[in-house]
Short mmCIF file of C-alpha atoms in Angstrom, two decimals:
data_model
loop_
_atom_site.label_atom_id
_atom_site.label_comp_id
_atom_site.label_asym_id
_atom_site.label_seq_id
_atom_site.Cartn_x
_atom_site.Cartn_y
_atom_site.Cartn_z
CA UNK A 24 -5.61 23.54 1.01
CA UNK A 25 -4.33 22.25 3.97
CA UNK A 26 -3.17 18.98 2.63
CA UNK A 27 0.84 18.38 2.58
CA UNK A 28 2.48 16.98 -1.01
CA UNK A 29 5.06 14.21 -1.04
CA UNK A 30 8.42 13.82 -2.91
CA UNK A 31 8.78 11.60 -4.83
CA UNK A 32 5.59 10.46 -5.72
CA UNK A 33 7.77 6.93 -5.59
CA UNK A 34 12.17 5.97 -4.34
CA UNK A 35 12.74 2.67 -4.24
CA UNK A 36 16.87 2.66 -2.58
CA UNK A 37 19.11 -0.28 -1.95
CA UNK A 38 18.68 -1.28 2.27
CA UNK A 39 20.80 -0.22 4.81
CA UNK A 40 21.05 3.51 2.08
CA UNK A 41 19.52 7.05 3.64
CA UNK A 42 15.67 7.47 2.02
CA UNK A 43 14.56 11.29 1.49
CA UNK A 44 11.54 12.09 1.52
CA UNK A 45 10.15 15.91 1.52
CA UNK A 46 6.83 17.54 1.38
CA UNK A 47 5.39 21.83 1.21
CA UNK A 48 2.01 22.66 2.17
CA UNK A 49 0.40 25.71 1.59
CA UNK A 50 -0.68 27.09 4.88
CA UNK A 51 0.27 28.16 7.85
CA UNK A 52 0.74 25.51 10.30
CA UNK A 53 1.03 24.59 13.58
CA UNK A 54 2.89 21.31 13.18
CA UNK A 55 3.10 19.05 10.63
CA UNK A 56 2.80 15.58 11.33
CA UNK A 57 4.57 12.27 9.33
CA UNK A 58 2.46 8.66 9.25
CA UNK A 59 3.75 5.50 7.46
CA UNK A 60 1.52 3.14 5.74
CA UNK A 61 2.64 -0.49 5.69
CA UNK A 62 0.72 -3.08 2.68
CA UNK A 63 -3.62 -3.83 4.05
CA UNK A 64 -3.19 -1.51 6.74
CA UNK A 65 -3.47 2.12 8.71
CA UNK A 66 -1.14 4.98 8.67
CA UNK A 67 1.16 4.94 11.93
CA UNK A 68 1.93 8.51 13.41
CA UNK A 69 6.04 8.34 12.58
CA UNK A 70 6.61 11.93 14.48
CA UNK A 71 5.00 15.34 15.10
CA UNK A 72 7.32 18.85 14.61
CA UNK A 73 6.08 21.56 15.38
CA UNK A 74 5.80 25.58 13.40
CA UNK A 75 8.55 26.65 15.96
CA UNK A 76 10.49 23.88 15.83
CA UNK A 77 13.12 23.61 13.04
CA UNK A 78 14.24 19.63 13.15
CA UNK A 79 13.39 16.51 15.33
CA UNK A 80 14.51 13.01 15.97
CA UNK A 81 13.10 9.95 16.52
CA UNK A 82 15.28 7.31 16.17
CA UNK A 83 16.67 6.04 12.53
CA UNK A 84 14.13 9.12 11.31
CA UNK A 85 14.93 12.78 11.42
CA UNK A 86 12.90 15.71 10.51
CA UNK A 87 13.44 18.87 9.46
CA UNK A 88 10.29 22.13 9.49
CA UNK A 89 11.36 25.38 7.30
CA UNK A 90 7.69 27.02 7.73
CA UNK A 91 9.41 30.40 4.92
CA UNK A 92 9.48 28.33 1.93
CA UNK A 93 6.38 25.93 3.38
CA UNK A 94 8.21 22.13 3.37
CA UNK A 95 9.64 19.10 5.12
CA UNK A 96 11.20 16.16 5.49
CA UNK A 97 11.91 13.54 6.17
CA UNK A 98 15.28 11.14 6.36
CA UNK A 99 15.14 7.45 6.83
CA UNK A 100 18.88 6.77 8.29
CA UNK A 101 20.32 3.21 7.33
CA UNK A 102 17.04 2.00 6.19
CA UNK A 103 15.79 -1.70 6.70
CA UNK A 104 13.57 -3.50 4.56
CA UNK A 105 11.15 -3.39 7.07
CA UNK A 106 10.74 0.41 6.16
CA UNK A 107 8.56 -0.58 3.30
CA UNK A 108 5.75 1.95 3.38
CA UNK A 109 3.76 5.00 1.41
CA UNK A 110 5.15 7.59 4.19
CA UNK A 111 2.20 10.34 4.09
CA UNK A 112 2.62 13.54 5.78
CA UNK A 113 0.07 15.55 7.03
CA UNK A 114 0.19 19.55 8.36
CA UNK A 115 -1.67 20.81 10.64
CA UNK A 116 -2.65 24.59 11.60
CA UNK A 117 -5.22 24.73 14.99
CA UNK A 118 -4.06 22.88 17.25
CA UNK A 119 -5.23 20.28 19.17
CA UNK A 120 -7.58 17.28 17.59
CA UNK A 121 -11.37 18.85 16.89
CA UNK A 122 -12.25 19.50 13.72
CA UNK A 123 -9.58 20.38 11.36
CA UNK A 124 -8.68 16.91 10.88
CA UNK A 125 -5.55 15.61 9.33
CA UNK A 126 -5.28 15.52 5.29
CA UNK A 127 -3.29 14.15 3.45
CA UNK A 128 -1.71 13.87 0.10
CA UNK A 129 -0.96 10.45 -1.77
CA UNK A 130 2.52 10.40 -0.05
CA UNK A 131 5.39 8.63 -1.52
CA UNK A 132 6.14 5.01 -1.64
CA UNK A 133 9.01 3.99 -0.46
CA UNK A 134 10.16 0.30 -1.24
CA UNK A 135 14.60 -0.78 0.34
CA UNK A 136 15.90 -3.25 -1.70
CA UNK A 137 17.09 -5.88 -0.46
CA UNK B 13 -8.66 -2.17 23.30
CA UNK B 14 -5.51 -1.56 22.87
CA UNK B 15 -5.08 0.01 19.55
CA UNK B 16 -8.76 1.17 16.96
CA UNK B 17 -10.38 -2.57 16.04
CA UNK B 18 -12.08 -1.66 12.82
CA UNK B 19 -15.14 -4.69 11.21
CA UNK B 20 -15.59 -6.41 8.74
CA UNK B 21 -11.42 -6.54 8.09
CA UNK B 22 -13.24 -7.87 4.66
CA UNK B 23 -16.78 -6.22 2.63
CA UNK B 24 -17.83 -7.83 -0.51
CA UNK B 25 -21.32 -7.08 -1.61
CA UNK B 26 -22.92 -6.48 -4.71
CA UNK B 27 -24.27 -3.11 -6.79
CA UNK B 28 -26.69 -1.80 -4.73
CA UNK B 29 -26.63 -4.03 -1.63
CA UNK B 30 -26.09 -1.28 1.57
CA UNK B 31 -23.25 -2.46 3.55
CA UNK B 32 -22.24 -1.14 7.32
CA UNK B 33 -18.68 -0.32 8.17
CA UNK B 34 -18.59 -0.42 12.33
CA UNK B 35 -15.57 1.51 14.46
CA UNK B 36 -14.75 0.82 17.56
CA UNK B 37 -12.06 3.70 18.83
CA UNK B 38 -9.12 3.97 21.37
CA UNK B 39 -11.15 3.58 25.32
CA UNK B 40 -11.63 7.98 26.34
CA UNK B 41 -10.79 8.79 22.45
CA UNK B 42 -13.05 12.35 21.90
CA UNK B 43 -12.68 12.46 17.91
CA UNK B 44 -13.11 10.62 15.71
CA UNK B 45 -13.05 10.48 12.15
CA UNK B 46 -13.30 8.19 8.80
CA UNK B 47 -11.42 8.06 6.04
CA UNK B 48 -12.10 6.74 2.37
CA UNK B 49 -8.53 4.89 0.15
CA UNK B 50 -8.39 4.21 -2.83
CA UNK B 51 -6.20 1.95 -4.39
CA UNK B 52 -1.93 3.83 -4.14
CA UNK B 53 -3.50 7.42 -3.23
CA UNK B 54 -4.22 9.47 -0.19
CA UNK B 55 -6.64 9.06 2.81
CA UNK B 56 -9.62 11.20 2.31
CA UNK B 57 -11.59 12.84 4.78
CA UNK B 58 -14.96 11.82 4.84
CA UNK B 59 -16.50 13.00 8.60
CA UNK B 60 -16.21 13.95 11.32
CA UNK B 61 -17.53 13.52 15.44
CA UNK B 62 -16.75 14.69 18.92
CA UNK B 63 -18.14 12.03 21.56
CA UNK B 64 -21.55 11.61 19.43
CA UNK B 65 -22.01 14.93 17.98
CA UNK B 66 -21.56 14.72 13.52
CA UNK B 67 -19.21 18.27 13.27
CA UNK B 68 -17.99 17.84 10.34
CA UNK B 69 -19.72 15.60 7.29
CA UNK B 70 -18.00 17.77 4.41
CA UNK B 71 -16.40 15.21 2.87
CA UNK B 72 -19.15 12.43 2.32
CA UNK B 73 -19.51 11.67 -1.36
CA UNK B 74 -23.23 11.86 -1.61
CA UNK B 75 -26.56 11.46 0.50
CA UNK B 76 -25.95 7.15 -0.06
CA UNK B 77 -22.96 7.26 2.87
CA UNK B 78 -23.50 7.43 5.81
CA UNK B 79 -21.95 8.03 9.66
CA UNK B 80 -23.20 7.63 13.28
CA UNK B 81 -22.15 7.42 16.80
CA UNK B 82 -24.58 7.75 19.17
CA UNK B 83 -23.03 6.93 23.01
CA UNK B 84 -19.75 8.51 21.59
CA UNK B 85 -17.62 5.76 21.20
CA UNK B 86 -18.54 3.31 18.57
CA UNK B 87 -19.40 4.72 14.75
CA UNK B 88 -21.00 2.72 11.43
CA UNK B 89 -20.74 4.14 8.29
CA UNK B 90 -23.58 3.07 6.19
CA UNK B 91 -22.94 2.80 2.64
CA UNK B 92 -26.37 2.12 0.78
CA UNK B 93 -26.57 1.10 -2.93
CA UNK B 94 -23.91 0.17 -3.38
CA UNK B 95 -22.05 1.64 -6.41
CA UNK B 96 -18.24 0.31 -8.03
CA UNK B 97 -17.14 4.11 -7.55
CA UNK B 98 -17.70 3.25 -3.62
CA UNK B 99 -15.47 -0.31 -3.62
CA UNK B 100 -12.08 1.20 -1.37
CA UNK B 101 -10.57 1.18 2.24
CA UNK B 102 -12.52 2.71 5.18
CA UNK B 103 -10.00 3.76 7.06
CA UNK B 104 -11.13 4.72 10.87
CA UNK B 105 -9.42 7.12 13.55
CA UNK B 106 -10.10 8.19 16.90
CA UNK B 107 -7.56 10.88 19.03
CA UNK B 108 -7.83 11.83 22.52
CA UNK B 109 -7.19 14.16 25.01
CA UNK B 110 -6.15 17.98 24.05
CA UNK B 111 -1.97 17.43 24.10
CA UNK B 112 -2.49 13.37 22.16
CA UNK B 113 -4.70 14.74 20.08
CA UNK B 114 -2.50 15.99 18.04
CA UNK B 115 -2.63 12.95 16.45
CA UNK B 116 -4.56 10.72 15.41
CA UNK B 117 -4.36 6.77 15.82
CA UNK B 118 -5.87 3.99 12.61
CA UNK B 119 -7.14 0.72 12.46
CA UNK B 120 -6.49 -1.21 9.48
CA UNK B 121 -9.31 -0.17 7.86
CA UNK B 122 -13.00 -2.43 6.33
CA UNK B 123 -12.06 -2.84 2.17
CA UNK B 124 -14.73 -3.14 0.27
CA UNK B 125 -15.27 -4.00 -3.08
CA UNK B 126 -18.50 -3.79 -4.87
CA UNK B 127 -18.93 -6.12 -7.53
#
């Protein structure tokens, strides 16, 4: 299965702390994507990391990828209440779009305590 | 429009009724996906279109589910004779040309409740 599995399933931290969530997958990939879903909304793309990249940054987000371990991590630094959401990883085997659509695990449910 | 638009936002149906859910993708996006998301779960793939062609419908749970995209733009997901287990959020997503096609743009979904 191409599906990624996020860990932990739930995470509660204090505002200002860093949040780390992990993703494991089973197949070889072309890229891996992280998405966020706020309650009652659709998923929003956060960041894409390609298989030949090891680390990528976007604002307060840092993503790492270890293809030898088939794992990725998402770090959110200096968390804010607005970061409360579910986070999903989506490994992708093939480049480009197409029928190789993204599949999602159950996500990590992140709660930022004020 | 600026993003993917889905309607209605909420739909309540009596068991046995037929429902139709609409998706307006981002203009020019070739690929369109439908997902089903149960409460507390991740989105589950239902079906995929490239322009008007339905290339993958392996995720449709039963023959009561039918999707179409006749002109390669707007798509409709139809559920016939709805059952309580069909209650979920139905998400539509689209993606564009090759480079942007790496990522999906999602609508806010239609929350379907079958009573």
